[in-house]
Structure formats: structure tokens, C-alpha cells
Short mmCIF file of C-alpha atoms and ligand atoms in Angstrom, two decimals:
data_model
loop_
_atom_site.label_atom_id
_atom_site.label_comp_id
_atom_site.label_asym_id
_atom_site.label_seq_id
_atom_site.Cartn_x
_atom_site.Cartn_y
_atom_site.Cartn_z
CA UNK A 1225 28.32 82.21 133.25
CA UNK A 1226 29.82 85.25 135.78
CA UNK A 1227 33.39 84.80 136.14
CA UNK A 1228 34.90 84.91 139.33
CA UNK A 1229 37.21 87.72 140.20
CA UNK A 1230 38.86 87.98 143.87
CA UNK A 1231 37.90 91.02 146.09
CA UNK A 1232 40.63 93.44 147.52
CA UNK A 1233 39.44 91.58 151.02
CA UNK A 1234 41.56 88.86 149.40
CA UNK A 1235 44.97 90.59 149.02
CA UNK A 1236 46.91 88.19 151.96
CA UNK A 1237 47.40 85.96 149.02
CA UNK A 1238 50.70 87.24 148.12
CA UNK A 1239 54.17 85.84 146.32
CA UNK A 1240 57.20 86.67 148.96
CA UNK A 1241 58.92 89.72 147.53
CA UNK A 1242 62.35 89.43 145.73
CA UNK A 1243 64.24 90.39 148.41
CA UNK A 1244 62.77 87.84 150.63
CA UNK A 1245 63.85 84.86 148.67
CA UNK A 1246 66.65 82.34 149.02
CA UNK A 1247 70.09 83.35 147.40
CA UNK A 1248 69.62 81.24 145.01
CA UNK A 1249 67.04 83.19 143.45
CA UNK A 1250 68.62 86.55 143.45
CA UNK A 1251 70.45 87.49 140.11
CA UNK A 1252 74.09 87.33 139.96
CA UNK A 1253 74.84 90.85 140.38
CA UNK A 1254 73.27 91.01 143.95
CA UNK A 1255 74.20 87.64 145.14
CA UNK A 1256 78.13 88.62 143.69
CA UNK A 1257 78.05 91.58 145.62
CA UNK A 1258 76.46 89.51 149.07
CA UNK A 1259 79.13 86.74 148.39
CA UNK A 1260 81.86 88.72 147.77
CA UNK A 1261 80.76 89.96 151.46
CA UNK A 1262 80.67 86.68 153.07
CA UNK A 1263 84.22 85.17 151.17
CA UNK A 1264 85.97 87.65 153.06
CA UNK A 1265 85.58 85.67 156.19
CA UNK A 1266 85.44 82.07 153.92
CA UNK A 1267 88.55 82.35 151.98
CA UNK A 1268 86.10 81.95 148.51
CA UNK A 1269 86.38 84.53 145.72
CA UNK A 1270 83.38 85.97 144.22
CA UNK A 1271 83.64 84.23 141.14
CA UNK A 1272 83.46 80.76 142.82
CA UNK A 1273 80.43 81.18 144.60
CA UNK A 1274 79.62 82.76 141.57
CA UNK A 1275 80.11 79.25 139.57
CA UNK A 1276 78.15 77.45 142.64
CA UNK A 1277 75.13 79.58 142.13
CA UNK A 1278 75.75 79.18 138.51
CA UNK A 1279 75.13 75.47 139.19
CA UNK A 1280 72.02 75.79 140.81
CA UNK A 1281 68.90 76.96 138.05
CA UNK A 1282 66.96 79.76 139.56
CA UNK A 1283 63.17 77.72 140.11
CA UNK A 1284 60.64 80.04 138.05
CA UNK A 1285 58.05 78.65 140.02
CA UNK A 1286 59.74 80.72 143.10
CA UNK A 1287 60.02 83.81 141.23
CA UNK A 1288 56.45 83.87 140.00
CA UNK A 1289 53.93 81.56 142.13
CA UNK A 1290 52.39 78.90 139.76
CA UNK A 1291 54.82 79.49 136.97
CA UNK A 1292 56.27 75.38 135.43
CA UNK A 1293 59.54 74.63 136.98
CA UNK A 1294 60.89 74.44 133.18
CA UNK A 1295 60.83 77.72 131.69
CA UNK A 1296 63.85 79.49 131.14
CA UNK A 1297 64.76 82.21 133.90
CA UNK A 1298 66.74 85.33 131.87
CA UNK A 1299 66.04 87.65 134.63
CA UNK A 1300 65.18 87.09 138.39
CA UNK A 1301 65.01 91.17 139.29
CA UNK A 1302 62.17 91.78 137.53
CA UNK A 1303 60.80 88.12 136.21
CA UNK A 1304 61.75 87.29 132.43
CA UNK A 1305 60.35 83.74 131.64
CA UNK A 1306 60.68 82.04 128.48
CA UNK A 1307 58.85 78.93 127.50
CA UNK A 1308 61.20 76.06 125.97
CA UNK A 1309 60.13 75.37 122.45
CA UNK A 1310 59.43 72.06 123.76
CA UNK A 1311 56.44 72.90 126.29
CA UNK A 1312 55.25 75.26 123.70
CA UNK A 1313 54.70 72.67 120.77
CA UNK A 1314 52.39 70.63 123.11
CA UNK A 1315 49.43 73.47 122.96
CA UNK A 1316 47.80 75.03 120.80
CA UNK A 1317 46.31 77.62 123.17
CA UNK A 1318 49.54 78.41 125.50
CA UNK A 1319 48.38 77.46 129.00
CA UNK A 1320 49.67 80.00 132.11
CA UNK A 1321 51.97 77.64 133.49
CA UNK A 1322 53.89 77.80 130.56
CA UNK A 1323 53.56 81.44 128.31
CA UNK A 1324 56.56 83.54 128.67
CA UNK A 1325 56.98 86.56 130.90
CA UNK A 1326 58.40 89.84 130.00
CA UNK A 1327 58.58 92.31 132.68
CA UNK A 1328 60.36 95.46 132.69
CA UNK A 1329 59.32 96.08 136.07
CA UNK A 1330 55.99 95.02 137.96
CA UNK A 1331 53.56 96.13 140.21
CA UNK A 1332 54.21 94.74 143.87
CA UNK A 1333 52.04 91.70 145.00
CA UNK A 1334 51.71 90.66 140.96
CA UNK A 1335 54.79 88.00 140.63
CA UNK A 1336 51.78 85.45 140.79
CA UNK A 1337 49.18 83.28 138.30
CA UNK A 1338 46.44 84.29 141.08
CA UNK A 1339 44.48 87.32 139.99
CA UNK A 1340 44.12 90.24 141.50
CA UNK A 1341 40.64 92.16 142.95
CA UNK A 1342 38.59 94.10 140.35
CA UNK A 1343 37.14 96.32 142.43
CA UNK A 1344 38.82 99.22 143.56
CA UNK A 1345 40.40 99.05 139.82
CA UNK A 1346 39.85 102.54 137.77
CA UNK A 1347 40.98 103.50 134.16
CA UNK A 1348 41.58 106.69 133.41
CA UNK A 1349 40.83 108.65 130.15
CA UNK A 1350 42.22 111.85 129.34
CA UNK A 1351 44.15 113.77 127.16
CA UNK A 1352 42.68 115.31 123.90
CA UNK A 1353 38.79 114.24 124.87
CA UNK A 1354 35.68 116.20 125.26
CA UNK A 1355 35.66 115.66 129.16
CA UNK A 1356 38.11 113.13 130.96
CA UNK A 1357 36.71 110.20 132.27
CA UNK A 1358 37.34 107.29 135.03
CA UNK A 1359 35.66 104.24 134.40
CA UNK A 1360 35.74 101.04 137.16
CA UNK A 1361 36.92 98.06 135.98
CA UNK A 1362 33.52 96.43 137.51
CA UNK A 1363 31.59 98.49 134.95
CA UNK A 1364 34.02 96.78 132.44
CA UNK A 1365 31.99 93.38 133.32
CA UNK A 1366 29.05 94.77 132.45
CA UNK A 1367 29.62 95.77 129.01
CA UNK A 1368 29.55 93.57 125.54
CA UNK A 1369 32.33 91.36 125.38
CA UNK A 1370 34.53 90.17 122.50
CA UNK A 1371 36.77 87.66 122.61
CA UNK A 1372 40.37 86.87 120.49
CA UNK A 1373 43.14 84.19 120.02
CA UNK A 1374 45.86 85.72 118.72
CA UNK A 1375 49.67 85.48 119.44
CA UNK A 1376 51.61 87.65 122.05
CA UNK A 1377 55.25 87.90 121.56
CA UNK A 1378 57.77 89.96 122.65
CA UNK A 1379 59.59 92.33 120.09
CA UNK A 1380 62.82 91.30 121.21
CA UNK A 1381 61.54 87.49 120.83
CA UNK A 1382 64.76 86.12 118.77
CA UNK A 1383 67.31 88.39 119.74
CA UNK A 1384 69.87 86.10 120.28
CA UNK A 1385 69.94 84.57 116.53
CA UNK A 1386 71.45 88.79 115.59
CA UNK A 1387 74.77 87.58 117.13
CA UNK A 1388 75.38 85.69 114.20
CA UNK A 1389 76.74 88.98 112.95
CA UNK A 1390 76.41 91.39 116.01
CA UNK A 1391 75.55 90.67 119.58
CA UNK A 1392 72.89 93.06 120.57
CA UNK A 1393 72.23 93.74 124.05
CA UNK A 1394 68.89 92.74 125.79
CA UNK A 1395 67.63 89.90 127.04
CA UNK A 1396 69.34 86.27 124.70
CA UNK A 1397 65.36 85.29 123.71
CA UNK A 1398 65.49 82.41 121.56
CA UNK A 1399 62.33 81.42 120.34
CA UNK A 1400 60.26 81.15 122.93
CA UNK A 1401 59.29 84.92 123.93
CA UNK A 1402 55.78 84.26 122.81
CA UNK A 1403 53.04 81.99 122.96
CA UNK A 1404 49.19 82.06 121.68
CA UNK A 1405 46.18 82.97 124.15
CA UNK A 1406 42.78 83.94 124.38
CA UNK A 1407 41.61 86.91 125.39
CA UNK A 1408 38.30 88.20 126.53
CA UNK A 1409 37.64 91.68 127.07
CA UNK A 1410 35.44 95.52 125.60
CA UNK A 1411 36.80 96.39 122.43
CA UNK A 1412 37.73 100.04 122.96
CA UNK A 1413 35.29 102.01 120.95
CA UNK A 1414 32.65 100.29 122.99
CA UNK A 1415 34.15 101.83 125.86
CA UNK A 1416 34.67 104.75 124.62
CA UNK A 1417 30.95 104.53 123.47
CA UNK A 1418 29.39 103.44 126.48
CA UNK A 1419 31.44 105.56 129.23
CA UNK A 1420 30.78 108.86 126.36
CA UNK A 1421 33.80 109.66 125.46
CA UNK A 1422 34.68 111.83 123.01
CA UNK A 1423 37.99 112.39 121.11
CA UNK A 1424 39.18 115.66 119.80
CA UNK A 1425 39.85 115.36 115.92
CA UNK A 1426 43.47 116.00 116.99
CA UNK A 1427 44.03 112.37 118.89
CA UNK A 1428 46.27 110.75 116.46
CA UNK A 1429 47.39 108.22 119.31
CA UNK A 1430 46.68 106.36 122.31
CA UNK A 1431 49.13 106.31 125.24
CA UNK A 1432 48.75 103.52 127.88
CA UNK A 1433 50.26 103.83 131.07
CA UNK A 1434 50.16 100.80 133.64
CA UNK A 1435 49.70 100.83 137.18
CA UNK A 1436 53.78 99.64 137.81
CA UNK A 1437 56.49 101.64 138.45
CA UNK A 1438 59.70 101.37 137.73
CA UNK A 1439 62.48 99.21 140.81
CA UNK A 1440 64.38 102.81 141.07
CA UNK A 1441 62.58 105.93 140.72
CA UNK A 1442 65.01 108.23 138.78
CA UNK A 1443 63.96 105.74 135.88
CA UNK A 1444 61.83 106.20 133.54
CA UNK A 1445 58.44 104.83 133.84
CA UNK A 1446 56.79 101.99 131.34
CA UNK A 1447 54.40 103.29 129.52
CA UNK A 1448 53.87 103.44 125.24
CA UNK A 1449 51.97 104.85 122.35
CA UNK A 1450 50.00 103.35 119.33
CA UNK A 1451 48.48 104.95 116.40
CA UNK A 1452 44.56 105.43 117.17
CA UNK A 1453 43.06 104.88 114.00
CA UNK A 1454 44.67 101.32 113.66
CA UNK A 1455 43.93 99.98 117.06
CA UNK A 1456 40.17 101.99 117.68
CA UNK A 1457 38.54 98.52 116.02
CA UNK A 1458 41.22 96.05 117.42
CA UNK A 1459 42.12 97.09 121.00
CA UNK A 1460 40.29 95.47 124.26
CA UNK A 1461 40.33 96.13 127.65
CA UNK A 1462 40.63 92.67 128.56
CA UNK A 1463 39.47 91.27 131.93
CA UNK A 1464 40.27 87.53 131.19
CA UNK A 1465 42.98 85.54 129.63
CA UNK A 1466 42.58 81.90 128.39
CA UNK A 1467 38.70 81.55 130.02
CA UNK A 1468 39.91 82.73 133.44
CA UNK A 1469 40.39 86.25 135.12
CA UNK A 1470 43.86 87.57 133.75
CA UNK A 1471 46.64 86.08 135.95
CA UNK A 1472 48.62 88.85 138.10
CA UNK A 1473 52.01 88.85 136.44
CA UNK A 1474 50.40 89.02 133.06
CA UNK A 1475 48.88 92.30 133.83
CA UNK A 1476 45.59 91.76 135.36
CA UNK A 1477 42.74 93.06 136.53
CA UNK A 1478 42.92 95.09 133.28
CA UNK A 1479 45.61 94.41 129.96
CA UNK A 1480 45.07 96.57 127.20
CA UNK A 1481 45.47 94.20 124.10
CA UNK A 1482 46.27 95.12 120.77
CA UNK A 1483 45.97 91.93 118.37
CA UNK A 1484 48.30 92.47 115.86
CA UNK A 1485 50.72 94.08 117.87
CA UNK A 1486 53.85 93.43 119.78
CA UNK A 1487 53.84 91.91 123.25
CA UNK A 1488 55.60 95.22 124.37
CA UNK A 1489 52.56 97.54 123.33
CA UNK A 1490 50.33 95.36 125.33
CA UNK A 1491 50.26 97.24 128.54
CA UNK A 1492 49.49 94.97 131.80
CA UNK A 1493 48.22 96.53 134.69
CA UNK A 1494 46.08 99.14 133.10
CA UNK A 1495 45.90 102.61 134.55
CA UNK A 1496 45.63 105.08 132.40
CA UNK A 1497 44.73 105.82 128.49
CA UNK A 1498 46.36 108.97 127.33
CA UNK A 1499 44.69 110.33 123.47
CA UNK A 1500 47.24 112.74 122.51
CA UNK A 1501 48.71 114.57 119.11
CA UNK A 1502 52.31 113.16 119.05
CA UNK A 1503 53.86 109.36 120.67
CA UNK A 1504 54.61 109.91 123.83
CA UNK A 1505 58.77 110.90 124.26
CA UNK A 1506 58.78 108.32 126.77
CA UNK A 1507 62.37 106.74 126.80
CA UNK A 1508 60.56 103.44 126.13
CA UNK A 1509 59.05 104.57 122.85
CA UNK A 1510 62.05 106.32 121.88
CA UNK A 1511 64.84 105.35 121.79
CA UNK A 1512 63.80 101.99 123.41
CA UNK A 1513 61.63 99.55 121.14
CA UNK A 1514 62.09 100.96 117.70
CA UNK A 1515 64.05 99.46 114.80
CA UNK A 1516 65.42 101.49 111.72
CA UNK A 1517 62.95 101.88 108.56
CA UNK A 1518 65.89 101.41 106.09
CA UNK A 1519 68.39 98.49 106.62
CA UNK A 1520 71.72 99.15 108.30
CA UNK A 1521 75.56 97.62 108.58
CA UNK A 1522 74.94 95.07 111.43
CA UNK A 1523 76.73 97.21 114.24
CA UNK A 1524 76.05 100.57 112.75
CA UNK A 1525 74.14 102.84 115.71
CA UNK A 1526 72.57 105.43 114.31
CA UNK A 1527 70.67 107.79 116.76
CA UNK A 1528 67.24 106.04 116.36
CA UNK A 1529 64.57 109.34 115.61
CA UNK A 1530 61.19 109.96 114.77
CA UNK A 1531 62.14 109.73 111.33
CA UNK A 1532 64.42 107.28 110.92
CA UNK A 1533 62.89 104.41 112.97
CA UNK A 1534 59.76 103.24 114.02
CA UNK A 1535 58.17 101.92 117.10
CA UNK A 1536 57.56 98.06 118.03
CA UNK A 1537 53.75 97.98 116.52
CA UNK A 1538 52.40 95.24 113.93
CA UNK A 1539 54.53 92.26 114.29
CA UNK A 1540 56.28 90.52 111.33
CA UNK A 1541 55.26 87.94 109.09
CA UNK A 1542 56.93 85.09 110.87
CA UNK A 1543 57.33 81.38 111.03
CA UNK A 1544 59.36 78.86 113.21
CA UNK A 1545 60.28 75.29 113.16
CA UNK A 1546 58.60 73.68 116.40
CA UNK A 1547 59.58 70.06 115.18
CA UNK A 1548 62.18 68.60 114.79
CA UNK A 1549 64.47 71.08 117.23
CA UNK A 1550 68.14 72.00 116.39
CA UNK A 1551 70.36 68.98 117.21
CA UNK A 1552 67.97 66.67 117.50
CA UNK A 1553 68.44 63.06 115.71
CA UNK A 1554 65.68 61.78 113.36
CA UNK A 1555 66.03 58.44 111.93
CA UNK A 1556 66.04 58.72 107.60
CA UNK A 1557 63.06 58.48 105.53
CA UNK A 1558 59.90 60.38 105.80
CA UNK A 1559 60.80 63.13 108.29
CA UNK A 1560 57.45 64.65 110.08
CA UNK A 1561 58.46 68.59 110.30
CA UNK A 1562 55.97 71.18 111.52
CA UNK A 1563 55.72 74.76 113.33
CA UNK A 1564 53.66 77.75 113.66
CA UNK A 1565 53.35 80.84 111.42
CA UNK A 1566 51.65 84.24 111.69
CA UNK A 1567 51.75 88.16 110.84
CA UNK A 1568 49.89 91.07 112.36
CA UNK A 1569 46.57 90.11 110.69
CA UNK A 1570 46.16 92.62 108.62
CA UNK A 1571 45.71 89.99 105.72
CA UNK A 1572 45.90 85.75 105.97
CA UNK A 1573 48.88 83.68 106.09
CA UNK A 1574 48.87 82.22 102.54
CA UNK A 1575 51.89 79.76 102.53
CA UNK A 1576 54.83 78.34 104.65
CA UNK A 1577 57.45 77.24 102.50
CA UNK A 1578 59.95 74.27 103.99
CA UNK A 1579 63.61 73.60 102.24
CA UNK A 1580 66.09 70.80 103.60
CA UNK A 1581 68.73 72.01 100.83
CA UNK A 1582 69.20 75.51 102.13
CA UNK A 1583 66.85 77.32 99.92
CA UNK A 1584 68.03 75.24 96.50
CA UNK A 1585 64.13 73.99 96.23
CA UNK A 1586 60.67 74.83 98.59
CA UNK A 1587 57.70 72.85 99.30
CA UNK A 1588 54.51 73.85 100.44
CA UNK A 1589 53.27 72.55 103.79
CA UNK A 1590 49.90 72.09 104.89
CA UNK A 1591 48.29 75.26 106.78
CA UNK A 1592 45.96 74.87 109.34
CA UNK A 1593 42.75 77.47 109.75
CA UNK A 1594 43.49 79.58 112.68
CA UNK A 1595 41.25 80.25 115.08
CA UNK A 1596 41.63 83.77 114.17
CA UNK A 1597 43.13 86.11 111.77
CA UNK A 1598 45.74 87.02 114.86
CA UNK A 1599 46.36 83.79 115.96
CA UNK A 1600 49.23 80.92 115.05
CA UNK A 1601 48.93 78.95 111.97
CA UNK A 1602 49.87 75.20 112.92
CA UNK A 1603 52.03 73.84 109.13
CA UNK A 1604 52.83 70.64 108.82
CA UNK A 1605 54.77 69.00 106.29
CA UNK A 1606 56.06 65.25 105.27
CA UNK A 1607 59.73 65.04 103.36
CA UNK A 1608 61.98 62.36 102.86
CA UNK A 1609 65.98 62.75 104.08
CA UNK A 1610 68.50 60.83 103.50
CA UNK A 1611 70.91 60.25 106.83
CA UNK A 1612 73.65 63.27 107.45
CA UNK A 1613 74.04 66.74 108.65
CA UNK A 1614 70.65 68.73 107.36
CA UNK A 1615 69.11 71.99 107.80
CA UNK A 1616 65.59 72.67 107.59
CA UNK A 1617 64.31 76.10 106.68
CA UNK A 1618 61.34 77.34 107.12
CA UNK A 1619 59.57 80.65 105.34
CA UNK A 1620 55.68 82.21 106.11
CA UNK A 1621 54.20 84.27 102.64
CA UNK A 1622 51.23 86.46 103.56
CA UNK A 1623 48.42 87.24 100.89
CA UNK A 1624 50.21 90.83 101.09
CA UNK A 1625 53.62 89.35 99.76
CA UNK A 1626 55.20 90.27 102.83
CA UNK A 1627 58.30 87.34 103.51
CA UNK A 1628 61.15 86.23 105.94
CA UNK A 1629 63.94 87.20 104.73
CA UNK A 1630 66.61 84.69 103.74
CA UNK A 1631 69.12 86.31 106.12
CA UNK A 1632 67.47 88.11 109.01
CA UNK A 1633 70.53 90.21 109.74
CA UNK A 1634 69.47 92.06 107.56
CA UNK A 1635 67.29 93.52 109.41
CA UNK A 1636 69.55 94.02 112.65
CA UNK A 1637 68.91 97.06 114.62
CA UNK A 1638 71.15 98.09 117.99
CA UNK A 1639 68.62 96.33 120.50
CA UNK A 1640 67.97 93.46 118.81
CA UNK A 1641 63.68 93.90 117.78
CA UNK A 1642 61.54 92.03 115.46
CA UNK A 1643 63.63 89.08 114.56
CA UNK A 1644 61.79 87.44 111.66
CA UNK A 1645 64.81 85.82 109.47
CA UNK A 1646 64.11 82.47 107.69
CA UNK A 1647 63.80 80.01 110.85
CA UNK A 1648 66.62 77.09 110.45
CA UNK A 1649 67.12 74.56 112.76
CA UNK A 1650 69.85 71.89 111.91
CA UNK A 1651 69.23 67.86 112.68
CA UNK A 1652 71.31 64.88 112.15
CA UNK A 1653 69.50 62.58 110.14
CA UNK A 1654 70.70 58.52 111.08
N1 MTE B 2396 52.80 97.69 132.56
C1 MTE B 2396 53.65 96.92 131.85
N2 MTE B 2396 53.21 96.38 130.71
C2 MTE B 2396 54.03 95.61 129.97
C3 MTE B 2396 55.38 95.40 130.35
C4 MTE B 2396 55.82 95.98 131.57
O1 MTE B 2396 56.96 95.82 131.99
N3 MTE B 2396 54.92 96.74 132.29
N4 MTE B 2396 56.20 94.65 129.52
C5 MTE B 2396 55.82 94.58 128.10
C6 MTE B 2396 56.58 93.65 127.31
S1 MTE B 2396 58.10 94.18 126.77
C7 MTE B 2396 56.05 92.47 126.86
S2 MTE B 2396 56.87 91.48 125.76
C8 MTE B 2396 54.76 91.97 127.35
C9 MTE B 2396 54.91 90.62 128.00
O2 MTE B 2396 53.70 90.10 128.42
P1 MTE B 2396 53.62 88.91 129.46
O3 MTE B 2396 54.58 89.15 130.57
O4 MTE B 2396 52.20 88.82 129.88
O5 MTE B 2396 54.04 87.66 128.71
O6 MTE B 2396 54.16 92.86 128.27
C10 MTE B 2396 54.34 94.24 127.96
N5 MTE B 2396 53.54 95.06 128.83
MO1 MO B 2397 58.87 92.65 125.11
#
């Protein structure tokens, strides 16, 4: 059946922009600077309004039209959203309301779940290629489509568990900067096929650039690079997300998505694909989303180079804990426990391994068959526990070996990427 996509004639359906929201909405920095206006006259310091704003959650439904009233807001300027562990767990396939939003800035009119027009959408492709090319994202539609579940997360999805030796700064993500969706899109060699283009022997990677720019213009713009010969079988220029046309703020009419691959590399809002010799020296690829290749002192920053890190691209083996959730109170006995697990699908999951004695002894649980080699592997697993303070650990094995490790600190870097320690969650047990 023909999906539906809006036409440009539809653009009056609009989210109010930032600026025109309620005070409550704005993030502290502004609305400290506009109270610390307005005590002047009211005898209030800054930092109490501060605390009365501080008292009154940000709605995420207000910040991004559509969005469930229950997320967690970690940035109002530019929308960060992340989905309680608790709303996650109920789906299998992450509905819109719910999946997490990472924006680093966003193109005006998209802070919505509505989609926006298709036509009047172009993709550019230059760079090292026979002749450059512009292709319409209504031509898009009429190629072969392929479809994929797979898991988006954002490379910075865990941050907050580094503190536990050294803070790193970024956005506090606990576990919920990701969720699992469908997508629906052209793989990229069939566009490159159908639309003729030719790449120059030379085109060792693929630059995406989206159609956003970034809230002040002496910064750099968002844009990043993968490695062509991994993604040319594996990227798609998806039109839909979850059965419908791609909401707004998750970077429709056009998302290039890389299965496999960090949230961060997906590029919403898709403008232009760049084949070129070298990653691009956008600030964003370097220094911004790379972690060292050898292990580091937790709080050692290093100057992070071409050769000594590496960018945000195939995501971790990782698994978390979904059920039960830190401090919650489970009644002895059999204890249900179960959570997700997944790598960058390069091979299968082959085991999640569950220990309520701190790593002394592991037990299988039972995997689930994914609906794809990129999507999340439900586990399960039934263990008896005797009433007290427990922790339950939880550790994903791929078929390549690759692990959690015990202590993910041990992987810290200076911005906080690709948390994929041992998940452990501690419960009282009554
Ligand atoms: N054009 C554009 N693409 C982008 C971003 C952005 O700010 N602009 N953020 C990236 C980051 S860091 C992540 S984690 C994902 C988040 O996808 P979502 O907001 O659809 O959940 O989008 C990525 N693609
Ligand atoms: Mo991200």
C-alpha cells in the first residue's frame, strides 16, 4: 500500500518555536538570566526562582509535539529526550511517543512526531564520483525497498555510570538513550545504482551532511563520516520509521541509517552525501565522538587524533537489565529477571550471562531470536534469592568473543562514549 507523506502545502502544521514557549520550558541558563532580570524589582535571587523552576518538570510533550509526558528532558535548547527504562521494557518495537531524542541542533519546524513534505526534498551526491548527482526524495518512493529492525542508540547512551570514577561531561544518559525501530528505506548501492552513480576508486568514506544548522552560526555544523566499504551493503535512505513516514524530530523526510552503527552516525534530515578520501575534519568527527583505541587512567585527556582514537561507528556488544530496576523490592524466591542485548551485527549474540553474587558464578538465560541480526535480543532468566541487599549482573557474549567488561571504566574516554560495562542494577530482596 502507498504511504502517505504530507505536501509542502501542509507546512502551517508547526510546533511553537523555543523561544515562544512558557518559562517553564526554557533551560535554566536562559530563564536564570530572565529571572535574575525580573528579581531585581521582586526582591527574589536568581537561585530561588531557580529552585521554583527546578520544581516544575519541563513537559516533553511541549518541547516536541506528540512526544509522552514521561520521558526524561536533559536538554530543552535543542530537545534531548530519554525514555525511562520503564516505558521502554513495555515494547519490543519502541513506539514514537516514547524513543529517545538526541539533537545537537535541529532544523526549524521539526520539534514534532508529524512528518514533514517529501517533495521539494533533494539529496545531493558529490565528492569523488564520476558526475555529481541530485536525486528527489519522491524518486526515493519509487525505488526497491528494504526494510530493518535494529537498535538506535546514542554513543554517549550510559554516560553517567563513568562518574563512578570520573564525571565526564555531556549529557547524564542513563540507560535509556536508545530504543529499537523499524526502518524502511533504498539501501544505498541501489541508489547509487539506479540514480548512476559512480565512485572514484579513491572514496574510502561517506560524509553525510543534514539539512540543520547549528543555534549560532560561528559553530560548527553537524555533519559525520563512515567508512564506505562497511556501510555500501548496510546503509538506507530511509523514508519511514516504525510503518509510518519518519517523524520530524527524528530526521525525516530522509535519515540516512546505518544498522550497526551509532545513533550519532545516523544523520536525520538528509541533505547531502559527501564520497571523499579522508573523514571529514569536522569538529564533530574529531575531536567530538571518538574514544581512545588503547585504554586510559580514567581522567587522563589525551589530545584525541587520527591515530590514537577512533570515531563513534559499530556499537558495542552490550546488554542491560530491563527487570527488576535498581532499588526496586522483589519478594524472595524465584526472581523473574530479564533485559535486552545486542552488538553491531556483524556476527549473532550467542549468550547473556546473569550473576546475583557479583560475578562468583553465571547462568545462562534464555535468548530470544531477533527480528534481525541488528536488532535487541529479549533474555530472560528464572533464579532463586534469598531476602537482602543483591546485585544482579548482567553480561552479552557474541559468536566473535567480543564481552562487557567487568568494570566499564575501563574503557572511560574524556566525553563519556560507548558505555558497555557489565550492567548491575541492585534490588532488595524481602
Ligand atoms: N542532522 C542531525 N543528525 C543527527 C543529530 C543531529 O543533531 N543532527 N544527532 C545525532 C545523534 S548524536 C543521535 S544519538 C541520533 C539521535 O536520533 P533520534 O533523535 O532520532 O533519537 O541522531 C543523530 N543524527
Ligand atoms: Mo548521540
Amino acid at each position: 500500500m502507498p504511504t502517505k507523506y504530507p505536501r509542502s502545502s501542509d507546512r502551517d502544521r508547526r510546533t511553537p518555536s523555543i523561544s515562544a514557549l512558557p518559562a517553564a520550558s526554557l533551560d535554566r541558563r536562559t530563564f536564570v538570566q530572565l529571572a535574575g532580570t525580573a528579581a531585581i524589582g521582586w526582591g527574589v535571587s536568581p537561585a530561588n526562582l531557580y529552585a521554583a523552576q527546578a520544581q516544575e518538570p519541563i513537559d516533553p510533550s511541549r518541547l516536541i509535539a506528540g512526544k509522552d509526558r514521561r520521558l526524561i528532558v536533559h536538554n530543552s535548547k535543542t530537545g534531548v529526550l530519554e525514555t525511562p527504562i520503564e516505558l521502554l521494557r513495555q515494547h519490543r518495537v519502541t513506539p514514537k511517543e516514547i524513543l529517545f531524542v538526541r539533537n545537537n541542533q535541529f532544523l526549524p519546524g521539526s520539534l514534532t512526531l508529524d512528518p514533514l513534505p517529501l517533495d521539494g526534498w533533494t539529496i545531493e551526491i558529490i565528492g569523488l564520483v564520476k558526475a555529481p548527482r541530485i536525486i528527489s526524495a519522491t524518486e526515493l518512493t519509487r525505488m526497491e525497498q528494504t526494510e530493518v529492525e535494529m537498535v538506535l542508540q546514542c554513543s554517549g547512551n550510559g554516560r553517567s555510570y563513568y562518574a563512578q570514577t570520573v564525571k565526564t561531561r555531556g549529557t547524564q544518559w542513563k540507560k535509556g538513550g536508545m530504543g529499537n525501530v523499524r526502518w524502511r528505506g533504498v539501501l544505498l548501492k541501489t541508489v547509487f545504482e539506479r540514480a548512476g552513480v559512480t565512485t572514484h576508486p579513491g572514496a574510502r568514506f561517506l560524509t553525510a551532511e543534514g539539512k540543520d544548522a547549528p543555534l549560532v552560526p560561528t559553530a560548527p555544523d553537524f555533519e559525520h563520516s563512515v567508512p564506505l566499504h562497511d556501510v555500501i551493503d548496510k546503509a538506507i535512505l530511509a523514508l519511514e520509521m516504525n510503518g509510518e513516514p519518519i517523524p520530524a524530530v527524528h530526521g525525516g523526510p530522509v535519515r540516512l541509517i546505518i544498522p550497526g552503527y551509532y545513533g550519532t552516525m545516523n544523520i536525520k534530515w538528509l541533505h547531502r552525501l559527501r564520497l571523499e578520501a579522508h573523514e571529514t575534519f569536522n569538529h564533530n568527527q574529531i575531536p567530538r565522538y571518538r574514544t581512545y583505541i588503547r585504554p586510559v587512567k580514567p581522567g587522563t585527556r589525551l589530545k584525541r587524533t587520527f591515530d590514537n582514537s577512533a570515531p563513534n561507528w559499530r556499537q558495542r556488544v552490550k546488554s542491560i537489565i530491563w527487570s527488576p530496576l535498581e532499588d526496586d523490592s522483589v519478594a524472595a524466591g524465584p526472581v523473574a529477571i530479564s533485559g535486552v542485548a545486542w552488538n553491531d551485527g556483524m556476527v549473532g549474540i550467542e549468550a547473556v550471562y546473569v550473576s546475583t553474587d557479583r560475578g562468583e558464578t553465571w547462568q545462562r538465560a534464555h535468548l530470544q531470536v531477533p527480528a534481525s541480526r541488528y536488532a535487541w535480543y529479549l533474555w530472560t532468566i528464572t533464579v532463586p534469592m534469598g531476602p537482602g541487599q543483591h546485585e544482579i549482573w548482567a553480561r552479552a557474549v557474541d559468536a566473535l568473543g567480543r564481552s562487557q567488561p567487568l568494570d566499564g571504566s575501563i574503557h572511560w574516554n574524556p566525553s563519556g562514549y560507548e558505555w558497555y560495562g557489565v550492567d548491575k542494577v541492585r534490588i532488595t530482596v524481602r
